[in-house]
Protein backbone atom coordinates (compact mmCIF):
# COMPACT_ATOMS: atom_id res chain seq x y z
CA UNK A 1 0.00 0.00 0.00
CA UNK A 2 1.54 3.25 -1.10
CA UNK A 3 0.16 5.27 1.85
CA UNK A 4 1.90 2.98 4.33
CA UNK A 5 5.20 3.24 2.48
CA UNK A 6 4.85 7.02 2.38
CA UNK A 7 4.17 7.20 6.12
CA UNK A 8 7.22 5.03 6.77
CA UNK A 9 9.34 7.42 4.69
CA UNK A 10 7.87 10.53 6.32
CA UNK A 11 8.05 9.38 9.92
CA UNK A 12 11.56 10.79 10.38
CA UNK A 13 10.87 14.05 8.54
CA UNK A 14 9.80 17.05 10.58
CA UNK A 15 8.78 20.57 9.73
CA UNK A 16 7.11 22.07 6.73
CA UNK A 17 4.12 20.07 5.58
CA UNK A 18 5.19 16.79 7.18
CA UNK A 19 2.77 17.03 10.12
CA UNK A 20 -0.26 17.64 7.91
CA UNK A 21 0.68 14.82 5.57
CA UNK A 22 1.28 12.42 8.48
CA UNK A 23 -2.17 13.24 9.90
CA UNK A 24 -3.73 12.63 6.50
CA UNK A 25 -1.93 9.32 6.05
CA UNK A 26 -2.82 8.15 9.56
CA UNK A 27 -6.47 8.98 8.90
CA UNK A 28 -6.48 7.13 5.57
CA UNK A 29 -4.69 4.10 6.93
CA UNK A 30 -6.96 3.96 9.96
CA UNK A 31 -9.90 3.45 7.55
CA UNK A 32 -8.09 1.08 5.18
CA UNK A 33 -8.04 -2.69 5.41
CA UNK A 34 -4.52 -3.98 4.95
CA UNK A 35 -3.94 -7.13 2.93
CA UNK A 36 -1.29 -8.98 4.91
CA UNK A 37 -0.03 -9.59 8.42
CA UNK A 38 3.25 -7.94 7.40
CA UNK A 39 1.42 -4.76 6.39
CA UNK A 40 -0.52 -4.73 9.67
CA UNK A 41 2.73 -5.09 11.60
CA UNK A 42 4.36 -2.28 9.57
CA UNK A 43 1.33 -0.05 10.20
CA UNK A 44 1.51 -0.69 13.94
CA UNK A 45 5.24 0.04 14.04
CA UNK A 46 4.79 3.24 12.05
CA UNK A 47 2.03 4.38 14.41
CA UNK A 48 4.19 3.75 17.46
CA UNK A 49 7.03 5.75 15.93
CA UNK A 50 4.79 8.62 14.87
CA UNK A 51 3.23 8.74 18.34
CA UNK A 52 6.62 8.70 20.09
CA UNK A 53 8.18 11.31 17.81
CA UNK A 54 5.16 13.36 16.79
CA UNK A 55 5.59 16.67 15.03
CA UNK A 56 2.92 18.18 17.26
CA UNK A 57 -0.07 17.35 19.44
CA UNK A 58 -2.40 16.79 16.48
CA UNK A 59 -0.13 14.15 14.97
CA UNK A 60 0.26 12.45 18.35
CA UNK A 61 -3.50 12.52 18.92
CA UNK A 62 -4.17 10.99 15.49
CA UNK A 63 -1.67 8.20 16.16
CA UNK A 64 -3.10 7.56 19.62
CA UNK A 65 -6.63 7.38 18.25
CA UNK A 66 -5.56 4.87 15.61
CA UNK A 67 -3.72 2.82 18.22
CA UNK A 68 -6.70 2.87 20.58
CA UNK A 69 -8.84 1.11 18.00
CA UNK A 70 -6.12 -1.13 16.64
CA UNK A 71 -7.34 -4.38 18.17
CA UNK A 72 -10.82 -3.88 16.72
CA UNK A 73 -9.56 -3.62 13.14
CA UNK A 74 -10.89 -6.29 10.78
CA UNK A 75 -7.43 -6.91 9.31
CA UNK A 76 -5.92 -7.38 12.78
CA UNK A 77 -8.59 -9.97 13.59
CA UNK A 78 -8.07 -11.61 10.20
CA UNK A 79 -4.31 -12.00 10.68
CA UNK A 80 -4.31 -12.47 14.47
CA UNK A 81 -2.69 -15.92 14.31
CA UNK A 82 0.15 -14.62 12.13
CA UNK A 83 0.73 -11.57 14.27
Short mmCIF file of C-alpha atoms in Angstrom, two decimals, residues 1-4 6 16 19 23-27 30 32 35-37 52-53 56 61 67 72-74 79 81:
data_model
loop_
_atom_site.label_atom_id
_atom_site.label_comp_id
_atom_site.label_asym_id
_atom_site.label_seq_id
_atom_site.Cartn_x
_atom_site.Cartn_y
_atom_site.Cartn_z
CA UNK A 1 0.00 0.00 0.00
CA UNK A 2 1.54 3.25 -1.10
CA UNK A 3 0.16 5.27 1.85
CA UNK A 4 1.90 2.98 4.33
CA UNK A 6 4.85 7.02 2.38
CA UNK A 16 7.11 22.07 6.73
CA UNK A 19 2.77 17.03 10.12
CA UNK A 23 -2.17 13.24 9.90
CA UNK A 24 -3.73 12.63 6.50
CA UNK A 25 -1.93 9.32 6.05
CA UNK A 26 -2.82 8.15 9.56
CA UNK A 27 -6.47 8.98 8.90
CA UNK A 30 -6.96 3.96 9.96
CA UNK A 32 -8.09 1.08 5.18
CA UNK A 35 -3.94 -7.13 2.93
CA UNK A 36 -1.29 -8.98 4.91
CA UNK A 37 -0.03 -9.59 8.42
CA UNK A 52 6.62 8.70 20.09
CA UNK A 53 8.18 11.31 17.81
CA UNK A 56 2.92 18.18 17.26
CA UNK A 61 -3.50 12.52 18.92
CA UNK A 67 -3.72 2.82 18.22
CA UNK A 72 -10.82 -3.88 16.72
CA UNK A 73 -9.56 -3.62 13.14
CA UNK A 74 -10.89 -6.29 10.78
CA UNK A 79 -4.31 -12.00 10.68
CA UNK A 81 -2.69 -15.92 14.31
#
